[in-house]
Amino acid sequence: MHIQHQGQWVFAIGLVVVLTSVLAGNFIQDELVSLGDRAFLAKHGATGWLTFLSFAFGFPLGMAVCATGMFMASEPAAGKRLLFAITALFVALSAILVPGIAGRAPSPYFFGTGGYIILVLVLATLWFWGRHRASLPPEARLGADLQGAGYLCFAVVAWNLCGIGGMPSFALDPEKMLATGSRGFAIGQMKAIMAALVAGWILTAAGYRMSLKTSQ
């Protein structure tokens, strides 16, 4: 089978996993809200675990499979394909691996260090984006412009996530959130994050689509 068709089949498998995860979440969300995860799992046993794991980890795993499929569609080297698949799997399992390594206790140094790293990388990305745009012919710049606007949206999301978890929303410290009355502010920030994520992905997808049309 041609590598492009192989990649498309792998992408389709990932899509099925993603949709299954979304449907599982819709199916169990009412009970999870009313019971909590521990009581839900105790009530439903093995079936509950299967559904919960599909909901919790199916989406990132499916996205990793989709990304691997699209990489396979344009990469004939088996070693590179395997390396990308392993990397994508580690990213998909980050919700398990990172807490296992960094722990689940509050860690200002962890979040602070990560925040400064993100700041540097955002500035570097915008700098390289500007340099890349300047090297493009005029007809190819619109796609790059849309991608750059998408990256800016993701930078805004990162900033607001910092505020959600820490000051001023205190979502990681519910008692302080209630004491300071910041729940309304936190909800506003989450709505801003959702809007920026939707806009960012629209702009990024449109930018790559435009770049693809220009290059053909």
mmCIF file with all atom_site columns, N, CA and C in Angstrom, residues 89-150:
data_model
loop_
_atom_site.group_PDB
_atom_site.id
_atom_site.type_symbol
_atom_site.label_atom_id
_atom_site.label_alt_id
_atom_site.label_comp_id
_atom_site.label_asym_id
_atom_site.label_entity_id
_atom_site.label_seq_id
_atom_site.pdbx_PDB_ins_code
_atom_site.Cartn_x
_atom_site.Cartn_y
_atom_site.Cartn_z
_atom_site.occupancy
_atom_site.B_iso_or_equiv
_atom_site.pdbx_formal_charge
_atom_site.auth_seq_id
_atom_site.auth_comp_id
_atom_site.auth_asym_id
_atom_site.auth_atom_id
_atom_site.pdbx_PDB_model_num
ATOM 1   N N  . LEU A 1 89  ? 3.246  9.290  21.299 1.00 0.00 ? 89  LEU A N  1
ATOM 2   C CA . LEU A 1 89  ? 2.692  8.493  22.396 1.00 0.00 ? 89  LEU A CA 1
ATOM 3   C C  . LEU A 1 89  ? 3.065  9.091  23.746 1.00 0.00 ? 89  LEU A C  1
ATOM 4   N N  . PHE A 1 90  ? 4.312  9.521  23.899 1.00 0.00 ? 90  PHE A N  1
ATOM 5   C CA . PHE A 1 90  ? 4.728  10.139 25.156 1.00 0.00 ? 90  PHE A CA 1
ATOM 6   C C  . PHE A 1 90  ? 3.940  11.426 25.417 1.00 0.00 ? 90  PHE A C  1
ATOM 7   N N  . VAL A 1 91  ? 3.706  12.212 24.367 1.00 0.00 ? 91  VAL A N  1
ATOM 8   C CA . VAL A 1 91  ? 2.897  13.427 24.522 1.00 0.00 ? 91  VAL A CA 1
ATOM 9   C C  . VAL A 1 91  ? 1.480  13.075 24.948 1.00 0.00 ? 91  VAL A C  1
ATOM 10  N N  . ALA A 1 92  ? 0.906  12.032 24.327 1.00 0.00 ? 92  ALA A N  1
ATOM 11  C CA . ALA A 1 92  ? -0.459 11.630 24.657 1.00 0.00 ? 92  ALA A CA 1
ATOM 12  C C  . ALA A 1 92  ? -0.580 11.156 26.101 1.00 0.00 ? 92  ALA A C  1
ATOM 13  N N  . LEU A 1 93  ? 0.484  10.553 26.623 1.00 0.00 ? 93  LEU A N  1
ATOM 14  C CA . LEU A 1 93  ? 0.463  10.020 27.982 1.00 0.00 ? 93  LEU A CA 1
ATOM 15  C C  . LEU A 1 93  ? 0.983  11.024 29.021 1.00 0.00 ? 93  LEU A C  1
ATOM 16  N N  . SER A 1 94  ? 1.143  12.267 28.619 1.00 0.00 ? 94  SER A N  1
ATOM 17  C CA . SER A 1 94  ? 1.718  13.269 29.528 1.00 0.00 ? 94  SER A CA 1
ATOM 18  C C  . SER A 1 94  ? 0.883  13.465 30.791 1.00 0.00 ? 94  SER A C  1
ATOM 19  N N  . ALA A 1 95  ? -0.449 13.276 30.676 1.00 0.00 ? 95  ALA A N  1
ATOM 20  C CA . ALA A 1 95  ? -1.302 13.432 31.866 1.00 0.00 ? 95  ALA A CA 1
ATOM 21  C C  . ALA A 1 95  ? -1.000 12.385 32.923 1.00 0.00 ? 95  ALA A C  1
ATOM 22  N N  . ILE A 1 96  ? -0.378 11.266 32.516 1.00 0.00 ? 96  ILE A N  1
ATOM 23  C CA . ILE A 1 96  ? 0.038  10.237 33.466 1.00 0.00 ? 96  ILE A CA 1
ATOM 24  C C  . ILE A 1 96  ? 1.507  10.418 33.844 1.00 0.00 ? 96  ILE A C  1
ATOM 25  N N  . LEU A 1 97  ? 2.340  10.679 32.838 1.00 0.00 ? 97  LEU A N  1
ATOM 26  C CA . LEU A 1 97  ? 3.782  10.709 33.057 1.00 0.00 ? 97  LEU A CA 1
ATOM 27  C C  . LEU A 1 97  ? 4.224  11.920 33.873 1.00 0.00 ? 97  LEU A C  1
ATOM 28  N N  . VAL A 1 98  ? 3.698  13.097 33.545 1.00 0.00 ? 98  VAL A N  1
ATOM 29  C CA . VAL A 1 98  ? 4.154  14.310 34.235 1.00 0.00 ? 98  VAL A CA 1
ATOM 30  C C  . VAL A 1 98  ? 3.818  14.290 35.723 1.00 0.00 ? 98  VAL A C  1
ATOM 31  N N  . PRO A 1 99  ? 2.565  13.981 36.129 1.00 0.00 ? 99  PRO A N  1
ATOM 32  C CA . PRO A 1 99  ? 2.306  13.899 37.580 1.00 0.00 ? 99  PRO A CA 1
ATOM 33  C C  . PRO A 1 99  ? 3.121  12.806 38.255 1.00 0.00 ? 99  PRO A C  1
ATOM 34  N N  . GLY A 1 100 ? 3.398  11.710 37.517 1.00 0.00 ? 100 GLY A N  1
ATOM 35  C CA . GLY A 1 100 ? 4.202  10.651 38.099 1.00 0.00 ? 100 GLY A CA 1
ATOM 36  C C  . GLY A 1 100 ? 5.619  11.092 38.395 1.00 0.00 ? 100 GLY A C  1
ATOM 37  N N  . ILE A 1 101 ? 6.138  12.015 37.579 1.00 0.00 ? 101 ILE A N  1
ATOM 38  C CA . ILE A 1 101 ? 7.502  12.510 37.771 1.00 0.00 ? 101 ILE A CA 1
ATOM 39  C C  . ILE A 1 101 ? 7.526  13.725 38.696 1.00 0.00 ? 101 ILE A C  1
ATOM 40  N N  . ALA A 1 102 ? 6.643  14.686 38.441 1.00 0.00 ? 102 ALA A N  1
ATOM 41  C CA . ALA A 1 102 ? 6.659  15.957 39.184 1.00 0.00 ? 102 ALA A CA 1
ATOM 42  C C  . ALA A 1 102 ? 5.781  15.932 40.424 1.00 0.00 ? 102 ALA A C  1
ATOM 43  N N  . GLY A 1 103 ? 4.967  14.885 40.589 1.00 0.00 ? 103 GLY A N  1
ATOM 44  C CA . GLY A 1 103 ? 4.101  14.801 41.749 1.00 0.00 ? 103 GLY A CA 1
ATOM 45  C C  . GLY A 1 103 ? 2.810  15.591 41.568 1.00 0.00 ? 103 GLY A C  1
ATOM 46  N N  . ARG A 1 104 ? 1.928  15.481 42.544 1.00 0.00 ? 104 ARG A N  1
ATOM 47  C CA . ARG A 1 104 ? 0.633  16.164 42.483 1.00 0.00 ? 104 ARG A CA 1
ATOM 48  C C  . ARG A 1 104 ? 0.486  17.242 43.553 1.00 0.00 ? 104 ARG A C  1
ATOM 49  N N  . ALA A 1 105 ? 1.535  17.506 44.286 1.00 0.00 ? 105 ALA A N  1
ATOM 50  C CA . ALA A 1 105 ? 1.486  18.575 45.291 1.00 0.00 ? 105 ALA A CA 1
ATOM 51  C C  . ALA A 1 105 ? 1.684  19.929 44.620 1.00 0.00 ? 105 ALA A C  1
ATOM 52  N N  . PRO A 1 106 ? 1.187  21.016 45.227 1.00 0.00 ? 106 PRO A N  1
ATOM 53  C CA . PRO A 1 106 ? 1.424  22.360 44.677 1.00 0.00 ? 106 PRO A CA 1
ATOM 54  C C  . PRO A 1 106 ? 2.915  22.623 44.489 1.00 0.00 ? 106 PRO A C  1
ATOM 55  N N  . SER A 1 107 ? 3.273  23.220 43.366 1.00 0.00 ? 107 SER A N  1
ATOM 56  C CA . SER A 1 107 ? 4.689  23.420 43.055 1.00 0.00 ? 107 SER A CA 1
ATOM 57  C C  . SER A 1 107 ? 4.884  24.740 42.319 1.00 0.00 ? 107 SER A C  1
ATOM 58  N N  . PRO A 1 108 ? 5.023  25.838 43.067 1.00 0.00 ? 108 PRO A N  1
ATOM 59  C CA . PRO A 1 108 ? 5.229  27.139 42.418 1.00 0.00 ? 108 PRO A CA 1
ATOM 60  C C  . PRO A 1 108 ? 6.468  27.175 41.531 1.00 0.00 ? 108 PRO A C  1
ATOM 61  N N  . TYR A 1 109 ? 7.527  26.468 41.922 1.00 0.00 ? 109 TYR A N  1
ATOM 62  C CA . TYR A 1 109 ? 8.743  26.478 41.107 1.00 0.00 ? 109 TYR A CA 1
ATOM 63  C C  . TYR A 1 109 ? 8.507  25.787 39.770 1.00 0.00 ? 109 TYR A C  1
ATOM 64  N N  . PHE A 1 110 ? 7.741  24.708 39.787 1.00 0.00 ? 110 PHE A N  1
ATOM 65  C CA . PHE A 1 110 ? 7.433  23.984 38.549 1.00 0.00 ? 110 PHE A CA 1
ATOM 66  C C  . PHE A 1 110 ? 6.683  24.892 37.586 1.00 0.00 ? 110 PHE A C  1
ATOM 67  N N  . PHE A 1 111 ? 5.610  25.514 38.059 1.00 0.00 ? 111 PHE A N  1
ATOM 68  C CA . PHE A 1 111 ? 4.804  26.371 37.194 1.00 0.00 ? 111 PHE A CA 1
ATOM 69  C C  . PHE A 1 111 ? 5.548  27.652 36.826 1.00 0.00 ? 111 PHE A C  1
ATOM 70  N N  . GLY A 1 112 ? 6.289  28.199 37.769 1.00 0.00 ? 112 GLY A N  1
ATOM 71  C CA . GLY A 1 112 ? 7.038  29.415 37.474 1.00 0.00 ? 112 GLY A CA 1
ATOM 72  C C  . GLY A 1 112 ? 8.109  29.189 36.423 1.00 0.00 ? 112 GLY A C  1
ATOM 73  N N  . THR A 1 113 ? 8.862  28.100 36.584 1.00 0.00 ? 113 THR A N  1
ATOM 74  C CA . THR A 1 113 ? 9.898  27.789 35.593 1.00 0.00 ? 113 THR A CA 1
ATOM 75  C C  . THR A 1 113 ? 9.283  27.538 34.223 1.00 0.00 ? 113 THR A C  1
ATOM 76  N N  . GLY A 1 114 ? 8.200  26.754 34.205 1.00 0.00 ? 114 GLY A N  1
ATOM 77  C CA . GLY A 1 114 ? 7.522  26.499 32.931 1.00 0.00 ? 114 GLY A CA 1
ATOM 78  C C  . GLY A 1 114 ? 7.009  27.777 32.294 1.00 0.00 ? 114 GLY A C  1
ATOM 79  N N  . GLY A 1 115 ? 6.490  28.688 33.117 1.00 0.00 ? 115 GLY A N  1
ATOM 80  C CA . GLY A 1 115 ? 5.974  29.942 32.583 1.00 0.00 ? 115 GLY A CA 1
ATOM 81  C C  . GLY A 1 115 ? 7.045  30.779 31.915 1.00 0.00 ? 115 GLY A C  1
ATOM 82  N N  . TYR A 1 116 ? 8.207  30.870 32.543 1.00 0.00 ? 116 TYR A N  1
ATOM 83  C CA . TYR A 1 116 ? 9.287  31.657 31.944 1.00 0.00 ? 116 TYR A CA 1
ATOM 84  C C  . TYR A 1 116 ? 9.820  30.991 30.669 1.00 0.00 ? 116 TYR A C  1
ATOM 85  N N  . ILE A 1 117 ? 9.854  29.659 30.666 1.00 0.00 ? 117 ILE A N  1
ATOM 86  C CA . ILE A 1 117 ? 10.277 28.956 29.447 1.00 0.00 ? 117 ILE A CA 1
ATOM 87  C C  . ILE A 1 117 ? 9.297  29.240 28.311 1.00 0.00 ? 117 ILE A C  1
ATOM 88  N N  . ILE A 1 118 ? 7.994  29.200 28.624 1.00 0.00 ? 118 ILE A N  1
ATOM 89  C CA . ILE A 1 118 ? 6.987  29.501 27.606 1.00 0.00 ? 118 ILE A CA 1
ATOM 90  C C  . ILE A 1 118 ? 7.154  30.920 27.091 1.00 0.00 ? 118 ILE A C  1
ATOM 91  N N  . LEU A 1 119 ? 7.403  31.872 27.992 1.00 0.00 ? 119 LEU A N  1
ATOM 92  C CA . LEU A 1 119 ? 7.598  33.261 27.579 1.00 0.00 ? 119 LEU A CA 1
ATOM 93  C C  . LEU A 1 119 ? 8.731  33.376 26.560 1.00 0.00 ? 119 LEU A C  1
ATOM 94  N N  . VAL A 1 120 ? 9.859  32.742 26.860 1.00 0.00 ? 120 VAL A N  1
ATOM 95  C CA . VAL A 1 120 ? 11.009 32.796 25.948 1.00 0.00 ? 120 VAL A CA 1
ATOM 96  C C  . VAL A 1 120 ? 10.666 32.147 24.609 1.00 0.00 ? 120 VAL A C  1
ATOM 97  N N  . LEU A 1 121 ? 9.982  31.002 24.664 1.00 0.00 ? 121 LEU A N  1
ATOM 98  C CA . LEU A 1 121 ? 9.666  30.286 23.431 1.00 0.00 ? 121 LEU A CA 1
ATOM 99  C C  . LEU A 1 121 ? 8.631  31.019 22.596 1.00 0.00 ? 121 LEU A C  1
ATOM 100 N N  . VAL A 1 122 ? 7.670  31.679 23.235 1.00 0.00 ? 122 VAL A N  1
ATOM 101 C CA . VAL A 1 122 ? 6.698  32.482 22.478 1.00 0.00 ? 122 VAL A CA 1
ATOM 102 C C  . VAL A 1 122 ? 7.403  33.615 21.740 1.00 0.00 ? 122 VAL A C  1
ATOM 103 N N  . LEU A 1 123 ? 8.285  34.322 22.449 1.00 0.00 ? 123 LEU A N  1
ATOM 104 C CA . LEU A 1 123 ? 9.015  35.413 21.805 1.00 0.00 ? 123 LEU A CA 1
ATOM 105 C C  . LEU A 1 123 ? 9.897  34.891 20.675 1.00 0.00 ? 123 LEU A C  1
ATOM 106 N N  . ALA A 1 124 ? 10.539 33.731 20.888 1.00 0.00 ? 124 ALA A N  1
ATOM 107 C CA . ALA A 1 124 ? 11.368 33.150 19.835 1.00 0.00 ? 124 ALA A CA 1
ATOM 108 C C  . ALA A 1 124 ? 10.519 32.746 18.637 1.00 0.00 ? 124 ALA A C  1
ATOM 109 N N  . THR A 1 125 ? 9.342  32.168 18.903 1.00 0.00 ? 125 THR A N  1
ATOM 110 C CA . THR A 1 125 ? 8.463  31.760 17.812 1.00 0.00 ? 125 THR A CA 1
ATOM 111 C C  . THR A 1 125 ? 8.017  32.958 16.989 1.00 0.00 ? 125 THR A C  1
ATOM 112 N N  . LEU A 1 126 ? 7.621  34.041 17.650 1.00 0.00 ? 126 LEU A N  1
ATOM 113 C CA . LEU A 1 126 ? 7.195  35.234 16.920 1.00 0.00 ? 126 LEU A CA 1
ATOM 114 C C  . LEU A 1 126 ? 8.361  35.847 16.139 1.00 0.00 ? 126 LEU A C  1
ATOM 115 N N  . TRP A 1 127 ? 9.552  35.811 16.724 1.00 0.00 ? 127 TRP A N  1
ATOM 116 C CA . TRP A 1 127 ? 10.732 36.337 16.023 1.00 0.00 ? 127 TRP A CA 1
ATOM 117 C C  . TRP A 1 127 ? 11.020 35.526 14.762 1.00 0.00 ? 127 TRP A C  1
ATOM 118 N N  . PHE A 1 128 ? 11.044 34.205 14.900 1.00 0.00 ? 128 PHE A N  1
ATOM 119 C CA . PHE A 1 128 ? 11.316 33.352 13.738 1.00 0.00 ? 128 PHE A CA 1
ATOM 120 C C  . PHE A 1 128 ? 10.183 33.418 12.722 1.00 0.00 ? 128 PHE A C  1
ATOM 121 N N  . TRP A 1 129 ? 8.953  33.568 13.214 1.00 0.00 ? 129 TRP A N  1
ATOM 122 C CA . TRP A 1 129 ? 7.823  33.728 12.301 1.00 0.00 ? 129 TRP A CA 1
ATOM 123 C C  . TRP A 1 129 ? 8.003  34.986 11.446 1.00 0.00 ? 129 TRP A C  1
ATOM 124 N N  . GLY A 1 130 ? 8.384  36.093 12.092 1.00 0.00 ? 130 GLY A N  1
ATOM 125 C CA . GLY A 1 130 ? 8.600  37.334 11.343 1.00 0.00 ? 130 GLY A CA 1
ATOM 126 C C  . GLY A 1 130 ? 9.722  37.198 10.333 1.00 0.00 ? 130 GLY A C  1
ATOM 127 N N  . ARG A 1 131 ? 10.813 36.541 10.721 1.00 0.00 ? 131 ARG A N  1
ATOM 128 C CA . ARG A 1 131 ? 11.925 36.327 9.793  1.00 0.00 ? 131 ARG A CA 1
ATOM 129 C C  . ARG A 1 131 ? 11.510 35.425 8.635  1.00 0.00 ? 131 ARG A C  1
ATOM 130 N N  . HIS A 1 132 ? 10.737 34.392 8.964  1.00 0.00 ? 132 HIS A N  1
ATOM 131 C CA . HIS A 1 132 ? 10.251 33.480 7.923  1.00 0.00 ? 132 HIS A CA 1
ATOM 132 C C  . HIS A 1 132 ? 9.319  34.213 6.957  1.00 0.00 ? 132 HIS A C  1
ATOM 133 N N  . ARG A 1 133 ? 8.414  35.041 7.508  1.00 0.00 ? 133 ARG A N  1
ATOM 134 C CA . ARG A 1 133 ? 7.475  35.779 6.656  1.00 0.00 ? 133 ARG A CA 1
ATOM 135 C C  . ARG A 1 133 ? 8.216  36.702 5.702  1.00 0.00 ? 133 ARG A C  1
ATOM 136 N N  . ALA A 1 134 ? 9.260  37.359 6.200  1.00 0.00 ? 134 ALA A N  1
ATOM 137 C CA . ALA A 1 134 ? 10.013 38.298 5.372  1.00 0.00 ? 134 ALA A CA 1
ATOM 138 C C  . ALA A 1 134 ? 10.691 37.599 4.194  1.00 0.00 ? 134 ALA A C  1
ATOM 139 N N  . SER A 1 135 ? 10.984 36.299 4.341  1.00 0.00 ? 135 SER A N  1
ATOM 140 C CA . SER A 1 135 ? 11.660 35.566 3.270  1.00 0.00 ? 135 SER A CA 1
ATOM 141 C C  . SER A 1 135 ? 10.695 35.002 2.238  1.00 0.00 ? 135 SER A C  1
ATOM 142 N N  . LEU A 1 136 ? 9.393  35.097 2.500  1.00 0.00 ? 136 LEU A N  1
ATOM 143 C CA . LEU A 1 136 ? 8.407  34.520 1.596  1.00 0.00 ? 136 LEU A CA 1
ATOM 144 C C  . LEU A 1 136 ? 8.050  35.492 0.477  1.00 0.00 ? 136 LEU A C  1
ATOM 145 N N  . PRO A 1 137 ? 7.656  34.977 -0.690 1.00 0.00 ? 137 PRO A N  1
ATOM 146 C CA . PRO A 1 137 ? 7.111  35.864 -1.724 1.00 0.00 ? 137 PRO A CA 1
ATOM 147 C C  . PRO A 1 137 ? 5.771  36.438 -1.272 1.00 0.00 ? 137 PRO A C  1
ATOM 148 N N  . PRO A 1 138 ? 5.383  37.606 -1.774 1.00 0.00 ? 138 PRO A N  1
ATOM 149 C CA . PRO A 1 138 ? 4.145  38.257 -1.301 1.00 0.00 ? 138 PRO A CA 1
ATOM 150 C C  . PRO A 1 138 ? 2.914  37.369 -1.351 1.00 0.00 ? 138 PRO A C  1
ATOM 151 N N  . GLU A 1 139 ? 2.803  36.527 -2.389 1.00 0.00 ? 139 GLU A N  1
ATOM 152 C CA . GLU A 1 139 ? 1.591  35.708 -2.525 1.00 0.00 ? 139 GLU A CA 1
ATOM 153 C C  . GLU A 1 139 ? 1.532  34.593 -1.478 1.00 0.00 ? 139 GLU A C  1
ATOM 154 N N  . ALA A 1 140 ? 2.638  34.298 -0.808 1.00 0.00 ? 140 ALA A N  1
ATOM 155 C CA . ALA A 1 140 ? 2.663  33.222 0.184  1.00 0.00 ? 140 ALA A CA 1
ATOM 156 C C  . ALA A 1 140 ? 2.554  33.752 1.606  1.00 0.00 ? 140 ALA A C  1
ATOM 157 N N  . ARG A 1 141 ? 2.463  35.052 1.784  1.00 0.00 ? 141 ARG A N  1
ATOM 158 C CA . ARG A 1 141 ? 2.514  35.607 3.129  1.00 0.00 ? 141 ARG A CA 1
ATOM 159 C C  . ARG A 1 141 ? 1.197  35.519 3.891  1.00 0.00 ? 141 ARG A C  1
ATOM 160 N N  . LEU A 1 142 ? 0.079  35.428 3.197  1.00 0.00 ? 142 LEU A N  1
ATOM 161 C CA . LEU A 1 142 ? -1.201 35.386 3.897  1.00 0.00 ? 142 LEU A CA 1
ATOM 162 C C  . LEU A 1 142 ? -1.298 34.146 4.776  1.00 0.00 ? 142 LEU A C  1
ATOM 163 N N  . GLY A 1 143 ? -0.861 33.007 4.242  1.00 0.00 ? 143 GLY A N  1
ATOM 164 C CA . GLY A 1 143 ? -0.889 31.790 5.046  1.00 0.00 ? 143 GLY A CA 1
ATOM 165 C C  . GLY A 1 143 ? -0.043 31.922 6.296  1.00 0.00 ? 143 GLY A C  1
ATOM 166 N N  . ALA A 1 144 ? 1.145  32.503 6.147  1.00 0.00 ? 144 ALA A N  1
ATOM 167 C CA . ALA A 1 144 ? 2.013  32.719 7.302  1.00 0.00 ? 144 ALA A CA 1
ATOM 168 C C  . ALA A 1 144 ? 1.398  33.719 8.273  1.00 0.00 ? 144 ALA A C  1
ATOM 169 N N  . ASP A 1 145 ? 0.710  34.728 7.757  1.00 0.00 ? 145 ASP A N  1
ATOM 170 C CA . ASP A 1 145 ? 0.072  35.716 8.627  1.00 0.00 ? 145 ASP A CA 1
ATOM 171 C C  . ASP A 1 145 ? -1.004 35.059 9.497  1.00 0.00 ? 145 ASP A C  1
ATOM 172 N N  . LEU A 1 146 ? -1.811 34.186 8.889  1.00 0.00 ? 146 LEU A N  1
ATOM 173 C CA . LEU A 1 146 ? -2.859 33.505 9.643  1.00 0.00 ? 146 LEU A CA 1
ATOM 174 C C  . LEU A 1 146 ? -2.254 32.594 10.709 1.00 0.00 ? 146 LEU A C  1
ATOM 175 N N  . GLN A 1 147 ? -1.179 31.895 10.366 1.00 0.00 ? 147 GLN A N  1
ATOM 176 C CA . GLN A 1 147 ? -0.514 31.042 11.341 1.00 0.00 ? 147 GLN A CA 1
ATOM 177 C C  . GLN A 1 147 ? 0.047  31.869 12.498 1.00 0.00 ? 147 GLN A C  1
ATOM 178 N N  . GLY A 1 148 ? 0.653  33.001 12.183 1.00 0.00 ? 148 GLY A N  1
ATOM 179 C CA . GLY A 1 148 ? 1.189  33.871 13.226 1.00 0.00 ? 148 GLY A CA 1
ATOM 180 C C  . GLY A 1 148 ? 0.109  34.372 14.158 1.00 0.00 ? 148 GLY A C  1
ATOM 181 N N  . ALA A 1 149 ? -1.063 34.710 13.603 1.00 0.00 ? 149 ALA A N  1
ATOM 182 C CA . ALA A 1 149 ? -2.175 35.148 14.441 1.00 0.00 ? 149 ALA A CA 1
ATOM 183 C C  . ALA A 1 149 ? -2.646 34.004 15.338 1.00 0.00 ? 149 ALA A C  1
ATOM 184 N N  . GLY A 1 150 ? -2.614 32.771 14.810 1.00 0.00 ? 150 GLY A N  1
ATOM 185 C CA . GLY A 1 150 ? -2.969 31.612 15.630 1.00 0.00 ? 150 GLY A CA 1
ATOM 186 C C  . GLY A 1 150 ? -2.007 31.428 16.781 1.00 0.00 ? 150 GLY A C  1
#
